[in-house]
Amino acid sequence: MKILMFGRGVIAVLYGWALEKAGHSVEFYVRPGRAATYGPAVPLKLLDARAQIQGVPVETQWTTRLREDLPADHDYDLLIVSVQHYRFAEVAAFLGSRVGNATVLVFNNLWTDPQAAAAPLPAGQVAWGFPQAGGFAAGGGITGALFGKVLFGTFGTDPTAREVAVRDLFRQSGFNVEEHRDWRGWLWTHFAVNAGLHAQGFVDHSPARVIQSVARLRQAILQVRELLPVLQARGVDLKAHAADFAIYRLPPWLGSRAFRLLFQLMRPLRVMVDSYANNEEAARCCADVLAEARRLGVPVPRLAAAEPLFAPLLAPG
């Protein structure tokens, strides 16, 4: 399959590398002028947990193919979009007239209505998924972890032939696939959980500090639990997503210890959290959930108390 990754961020590089190693053709669309900045290769250091739960260390100079234009008559089979949630509308508008005959995999965090956000894209050519990977970019290189599962979803329907083909692509590339039929509810649930965890990260000065302490993890759990009424007010069926909240429903003293044990046992998870460095994305995640809570009249005192810590990180616009 011929694949174009939109951008050359952490998620694009980690999955682009995995898909190319599985035999697919992978290129990256970057903004004009960025190809010279990035250069022909990316230093890549990751834990690849597709085959082993603790991850296989990979350290390599991976040669990438970058392009700075995207004509409407391109011959890509798949476009993969994973950008900051607050950039997605801009990207969807840009791609709207450039999709061609390709499938677009929206591999993205979103707090707005996902189908409305993707309205500029041809609806019959969109597939929905979510990465299970993370890391950071520094010095021109990428450091992170790549997990063995990828999430996919629909809006109450069976996957289309295009969506099935995308799932098969990831299976054939060594990933397990998990399905969700309430993709809107799953995305919003994940976003709210992230906001709670990010908020505690700001309180404790970094996500890495949160996972080092049972006491801090207890506060993180309380942060997340506070946001459940926001999801209910948005119409999310929390019972349908009970598995996503299981650890947060435990008594905080128990949930925090379970969390701590999970991070101690799973090295790739520690690497992903330790390497998280996108403070603007985290701040916007917290700000968006706080704004929605206020709009809906749902009190979120813990998140509101953290606002002075993340609000200064929000870039204008």
Short mmCIF file of C-alpha atoms in Angstrom, two decimals:
data_model
loop_
_atom_site.label_atom_id
_atom_site.label_comp_id
_atom_site.label_asym_id
_atom_site.label_seq_id
_atom_site.Cartn_x
_atom_site.Cartn_y
_atom_site.Cartn_z
CA MET A 1 0.00 0.00 0.00
CA LYS A 2 1.24 3.52 -0.79
CA ILE A 3 0.88 5.67 2.33
CA LEU A 4 1.31 9.37 3.04
CA MET A 5 1.76 10.47 6.65
CA PHE A 6 0.55 14.03 7.18
CA GLY A 7 3.42 15.78 8.95
CA ARG A 8 6.56 14.34 10.48
CA GLY A 9 5.58 14.33 14.13
CA VAL A 10 6.16 11.59 16.69
CA ILE A 11 3.11 9.47 15.83
CA ALA A 12 3.68 9.81 12.08
CA VAL A 13 7.30 8.70 12.40
CA LEU A 14 6.67 5.77 14.76
CA TYR A 15 3.85 4.31 12.67
CA GLY A 16 5.44 5.27 9.38
CA TRP A 17 8.54 3.30 10.38
CA ALA A 18 6.46 0.26 11.41
CA LEU A 19 4.38 0.31 8.22
CA GLU A 20 7.42 0.64 5.98
CA LYS A 21 9.16 -2.23 7.78
CA ALA A 22 6.06 -4.30 7.00
CA GLY A 23 6.66 -3.72 3.29
CA HIS A 24 4.58 -0.65 2.51
CA SER A 25 5.67 2.53 0.75
CA VAL A 26 5.65 5.45 3.20
CA GLU A 27 6.19 9.15 2.53
CA PHE A 28 5.63 12.28 4.63
CA TYR A 29 3.90 15.50 3.69
CA VAL A 30 5.65 18.48 5.35
CA ARG A 31 5.13 22.20 5.03
CA PRO A 32 7.17 24.03 2.39
CA GLY A 33 10.73 24.55 3.60
CA ARG A 34 10.59 21.81 6.23
CA ALA A 35 12.21 19.07 4.12
CA ALA A 36 15.58 20.82 4.23
CA THR A 37 15.19 21.38 7.98
CA TYR A 38 14.41 17.75 8.71
CA GLY A 39 17.01 16.27 6.37
CA PRO A 40 16.96 12.83 4.73
CA ALA A 41 17.00 10.67 7.88
CA VAL A 42 15.55 10.70 11.38
CA PRO A 43 17.43 9.29 14.42
CA LEU A 44 14.92 6.88 15.94
CA LYS A 45 15.09 5.36 19.42
CA LEU A 46 12.08 3.43 20.60
CA LEU A 47 10.67 0.44 22.43
CA ASP A 48 8.66 -1.62 19.95
CA ALA A 49 6.08 -3.55 22.00
CA ARG A 50 4.24 -5.24 19.14
CA ALA A 51 5.80 -8.66 19.79
CA GLN A 52 6.95 -8.36 23.42
CA ILE A 53 5.05 -6.57 26.17
CA GLN A 54 8.24 -5.04 27.57
CA GLY A 55 9.27 -3.84 24.13
CA VAL A 56 12.16 -4.55 21.82
CA PRO A 57 14.72 -1.69 21.81
CA VAL A 58 15.26 -0.14 18.38
CA GLU A 59 17.90 2.48 17.64
CA THR A 60 18.43 3.42 14.02
CA GLN A 61 18.89 6.18 11.46
CA TRP A 62 15.75 5.80 9.38
CA THR A 63 15.84 7.29 5.89
CA THR A 64 12.55 9.05 5.15
CA ARG A 65 10.98 10.41 1.97
CA LEU A 66 9.54 13.89 2.37
CA ARG A 67 7.39 15.94 0.02
CA GLU A 68 6.18 19.53 0.25
CA ASP A 69 3.27 19.39 -2.18
CA LEU A 70 0.12 17.30 -2.52
CA PRO A 71 -1.61 17.52 -5.91
CA ALA A 72 -5.19 16.31 -6.21
CA ASP A 73 -4.18 13.63 -8.72
CA HIS A 74 -1.75 11.83 -6.40
CA ASP A 75 -1.72 8.02 -6.28
CA TYR A 76 -1.63 7.38 -2.53
CA ASP A 77 -3.88 4.64 -1.18
CA LEU A 78 -3.97 5.97 2.37
CA LEU A 79 -3.46 9.35 4.05
CA ILE A 80 -2.83 9.16 7.81
CA VAL A 81 -3.56 12.29 9.85
CA SER A 82 -2.36 12.64 13.44
CA VAL A 83 -1.95 16.26 14.50
CA GLN A 84 -2.61 18.38 17.58
CA HIS A 85 -6.37 18.39 18.15
CA TYR A 86 -6.54 22.17 17.75
CA ARG A 87 -4.91 21.91 14.29
CA PHE A 88 -7.23 19.27 12.91
CA ALA A 89 -9.82 21.67 11.40
CA GLU A 90 -7.06 23.43 9.45
CA VAL A 91 -5.68 20.12 8.19
CA ALA A 92 -9.12 18.79 7.20
CA ALA A 93 -9.81 21.96 5.21
CA PHE A 94 -6.43 21.65 3.45
CA LEU A 95 -6.97 18.00 2.56
CA GLY A 96 -10.59 18.37 1.49
CA SER A 97 -9.76 18.94 -2.18
CA ARG A 98 -6.64 16.75 -2.13
CA VAL A 99 -7.92 13.37 -0.99
CA GLY A 100 -8.22 11.95 -4.49
CA ASN A 101 -9.15 8.27 -4.34
CA ALA A 102 -7.28 7.66 -1.07
CA THR A 103 -8.74 6.63 2.26
CA VAL A 104 -8.07 9.12 5.07
CA LEU A 105 -7.32 7.58 8.46
CA VAL A 106 -8.13 10.16 11.13
CA PHE A 107 -5.67 9.04 13.80
CA ASN A 108 -6.44 11.93 16.10
CA ASN A 109 -7.54 13.17 19.48
CA LEU A 110 -10.69 15.35 19.20
CA TRP A 111 -12.99 17.15 21.65
CA THR A 112 -15.27 18.62 19.01
CA ASP A 113 -17.80 16.42 17.26
CA PRO A 114 -15.56 14.18 15.13
CA GLN A 115 -17.84 13.86 12.13
CA ALA A 116 -18.42 17.61 12.04
CA ALA A 117 -14.67 18.22 12.34
CA ALA A 118 -14.05 15.93 9.37
CA ALA A 119 -16.85 17.44 7.26
CA PRO A 120 -14.44 18.86 4.61
CA LEU A 121 -13.29 15.30 3.87
CA PRO A 122 -15.33 12.91 1.67
CA ALA A 123 -17.28 10.97 4.31
CA GLY A 124 -17.19 7.69 2.41
CA GLN A 125 -13.39 7.76 2.37
CA VAL A 126 -12.75 8.39 6.08
CA ALA A 127 -11.64 5.76 8.59
CA TRP A 128 -11.34 6.45 12.31
CA GLY A 129 -8.59 5.21 14.58
CA PHE A 130 -6.37 6.10 17.48
CA PRO A 131 -2.66 5.40 18.05
CA GLN A 132 -1.23 3.62 21.06
CA ALA A 133 2.21 5.20 21.00
CA GLY A 134 3.99 8.31 22.15
CA GLY A 135 7.26 10.06 22.69
CA PHE A 136 9.01 13.30 21.92
CA ALA A 137 11.06 14.96 19.21
CA ALA A 138 14.36 16.60 20.12
CA GLY A 139 17.53 17.40 18.24
CA GLY A 140 15.98 16.16 15.02
CA GLY A 141 15.34 12.69 16.46
CA ILE A 142 12.37 10.79 17.85
CA THR A 143 12.32 8.90 21.16
CA GLY A 144 9.29 6.93 22.27
CA ALA A 145 7.33 3.71 22.57
CA LEU A 146 5.12 1.84 20.11
CA PHE A 147 2.48 -0.48 21.57
CA GLY A 148 1.05 -3.57 19.96
CA LYS A 149 -2.58 -2.46 19.79
CA VAL A 150 -4.33 0.12 17.60
CA LEU A 151 -7.88 1.31 18.24
CA PHE A 152 -10.49 1.73 15.51
CA GLY A 153 -14.08 2.83 15.64
CA THR A 154 -17.31 3.61 13.84
CA PHE A 155 -20.43 5.56 14.69
CA GLY A 156 -22.71 2.61 15.34
CA THR A 157 -22.20 0.94 11.97
CA ASP A 158 -20.15 -1.93 10.65
CA PRO A 159 -16.80 -0.97 9.07
CA THR A 160 -16.91 -0.20 5.37
CA ALA A 161 -14.68 -1.96 2.87
CA ARG A 162 -12.20 0.92 3.09
CA GLU A 163 -12.19 0.73 6.89
CA VAL A 164 -11.68 -3.02 6.81
CA ALA A 165 -8.71 -2.54 4.48
CA VAL A 166 -7.12 -0.12 6.93
CA ARG A 167 -7.59 -2.53 9.82
CA ASP A 168 -6.07 -5.33 7.73
CA LEU A 169 -3.08 -3.10 6.96
CA PHE A 170 -2.32 -2.69 10.65
CA ARG A 171 -2.91 -6.36 11.44
CA GLN A 172 -0.53 -7.36 8.66
CA SER A 173 2.00 -4.90 10.11
CA GLY A 174 2.07 -6.68 13.47
CA PHE A 175 -0.61 -4.78 15.40
CA ASN A 176 -3.66 -6.07 17.22
CA VAL A 177 -6.90 -4.22 16.48
CA GLU A 178 -9.54 -3.16 19.02
CA GLU A 179 -12.97 -2.06 17.82
CA HIS A 180 -15.36 0.58 19.27
CA ARG A 181 -18.81 1.24 17.82
CA ASP A 182 -19.39 4.45 19.80
CA TRP A 183 -16.35 6.28 18.48
CA ARG A 184 -17.60 9.72 19.48
CA GLY A 185 -18.09 8.57 23.07
CA TRP A 186 -14.71 6.85 23.13
CA LEU A 187 -12.88 9.92 21.78
CA TRP A 188 -14.51 12.27 24.27
CA THR A 189 -13.89 9.83 27.12
CA HIS A 190 -10.23 9.54 26.21
CA PHE A 191 -9.92 13.32 25.87
CA ALA A 192 -11.46 13.97 29.30
CA VAL A 193 -9.25 11.34 30.95
CA ASN A 194 -6.23 12.97 29.33
CA ALA A 195 -7.32 16.37 30.64
CA GLY A 196 -7.50 15.04 34.19
CA LEU A 197 -4.08 13.40 33.95
CA HIS A 198 -2.54 16.43 32.26
CA ALA A 199 -3.98 18.73 34.94
CA GLN A 200 -2.28 16.70 37.65
CA GLY A 201 0.89 16.77 35.57
CA PHE A 202 0.80 20.56 35.70
CA VAL A 203 0.16 20.52 39.44
CA ASP A 204 3.15 18.20 39.97
CA HIS A 205 5.30 19.95 37.33
CA SER A 206 5.55 16.95 34.95
CA PRO A 207 3.70 13.74 34.01
CA ALA A 208 6.78 11.75 35.04
CA ARG A 209 6.49 13.01 38.64
CA VAL A 210 2.85 11.94 38.80
CA ILE A 211 3.58 8.28 38.05
CA GLN A 212 6.43 8.14 40.59
CA SER A 213 4.14 8.57 43.59
CA VAL A 214 1.04 6.78 44.83
CA ALA A 215 -0.09 10.01 46.51
CA ARG A 216 0.17 11.94 43.25
CA LEU A 217 -1.58 9.18 41.31
CA ARG A 218 -4.41 9.34 43.83
CA GLN A 219 -4.82 13.02 43.03
CA ALA A 220 -4.75 12.23 39.31
CA ILE A 221 -7.57 9.73 39.78
CA LEU A 222 -9.61 12.35 41.63
CA GLN A 223 -8.94 14.80 38.80
CA VAL A 224 -10.34 12.33 36.26
CA ARG A 225 -13.34 11.33 38.37
CA GLU A 226 -14.33 14.98 38.64
CA LEU A 227 -14.72 15.13 34.85
CA LEU A 228 -17.15 12.23 34.45
CA PRO A 229 -20.22 14.49 34.94
CA VAL A 230 -18.94 16.65 32.06
CA LEU A 231 -19.05 13.62 29.79
CA GLN A 232 -22.54 12.71 31.04
CA ALA A 233 -23.71 16.25 30.33
CA ARG A 234 -22.36 15.87 26.79
CA GLY A 235 -24.44 12.74 26.31
CA VAL A 236 -21.72 10.09 26.68
CA ASP A 237 -23.05 6.76 27.91
CA LEU A 238 -20.60 6.06 30.72
CA LYS A 239 -21.88 2.51 31.16
CA ALA A 240 -20.92 1.75 27.57
CA HIS A 241 -17.37 2.90 28.37
CA ALA A 242 -17.10 1.36 31.83
CA ALA A 243 -13.90 -0.48 30.92
CA ASP A 244 -12.18 2.83 30.11
CA PHE A 245 -13.03 4.12 33.59
CA ALA A 246 -12.47 0.94 35.59
CA ILE A 247 -9.30 2.04 37.36
CA TYR A 248 -10.80 5.45 38.15
CA ARG A 249 -13.90 3.87 39.68
CA LEU A 250 -11.84 1.98 42.24
CA PRO A 251 -11.38 3.53 45.68
CA PRO A 252 -8.58 6.09 45.10
CA TRP A 253 -6.20 4.38 47.53
CA LEU A 254 -6.55 1.15 45.55
CA GLY A 255 -6.66 2.67 42.07
CA SER A 256 -3.49 4.68 42.73
CA ARG A 257 -1.63 1.54 43.80
CA ALA A 258 -2.89 -0.35 40.75
CA PHE A 259 -1.73 2.53 38.55
CA ARG A 260 1.68 2.58 40.21
CA LEU A 261 2.10 -1.17 39.73
CA LEU A 262 1.09 -0.88 36.08
CA PHE A 263 3.77 1.74 35.43
CA GLN A 264 6.37 -0.27 37.32
CA LEU A 265 5.67 -3.42 35.31
CA MET A 266 5.28 -1.91 31.84
CA ARG A 267 8.47 -0.25 30.64
CA PRO A 268 6.98 1.04 27.33
CA LEU A 269 4.24 2.83 29.28
CA ARG A 270 6.86 4.50 31.49
CA VAL A 271 8.85 5.55 28.42
CA MET A 272 5.75 7.07 26.82
CA VAL A 273 4.83 9.08 29.92
CA ASP A 274 8.40 10.06 30.78
CA SER A 275 8.98 11.34 27.26
CA TYR A 276 5.78 13.37 26.94
CA ALA A 277 6.81 16.95 26.21
CA ASN A 278 3.95 18.68 24.33
CA ASN A 279 2.93 21.15 27.01
CA GLU A 280 0.83 23.26 24.63
CA GLU A 281 -1.24 20.24 23.58
CA ALA A 282 -1.71 19.28 27.25
CA ALA A 283 -2.65 22.84 28.20
CA ARG A 284 -5.17 23.13 25.37
CA CYS A 285 -6.67 19.77 26.34
CA CYS A 286 -7.22 21.02 29.91
CA ALA A 287 -8.51 24.40 28.71
CA ASP A 288 -11.00 22.88 26.27
CA VAL A 289 -12.50 20.55 28.88
CA LEU A 290 -12.64 23.37 31.44
CA ALA A 291 -14.42 25.64 28.95
CA GLU A 292 -16.97 22.93 28.17
CA ALA A 293 -17.59 22.26 31.86
CA ARG A 294 -18.27 25.95 32.40
CA ARG A 295 -20.54 26.10 29.35
CA LEU A 296 -22.53 23.14 30.68
CA GLY A 297 -22.57 24.45 34.26
CA VAL A 298 -20.72 21.42 35.64
CA PRO A 299 -18.44 22.28 38.59
CA VAL A 300 -14.84 21.04 38.19
CA PRO A 301 -12.97 22.68 41.10
CA ARG A 302 -9.78 20.63 40.74
CA LEU A 303 -9.37 21.43 37.05
CA ALA A 304 -10.26 25.08 37.69
CA ALA A 305 -7.62 25.26 40.43
CA ALA A 306 -4.99 24.05 37.95
CA GLU A 307 -5.93 26.71 35.38
CA PRO A 308 -3.28 29.24 36.51
CA LEU A 309 -0.65 26.56 35.81
CA PHE A 310 -1.67 25.69 32.26
CA ALA A 311 -3.31 28.89 30.98
CA PRO A 312 0.03 30.75 30.53
CA LEU A 313 1.15 28.00 28.13
CA LEU A 314 -1.66 28.61 25.66
CA ALA A 315 -0.36 30.22 22.51
CA PRO A 316 -2.52 33.03 21.09
CA GLY A 317 -5.11 31.75 18.60
#
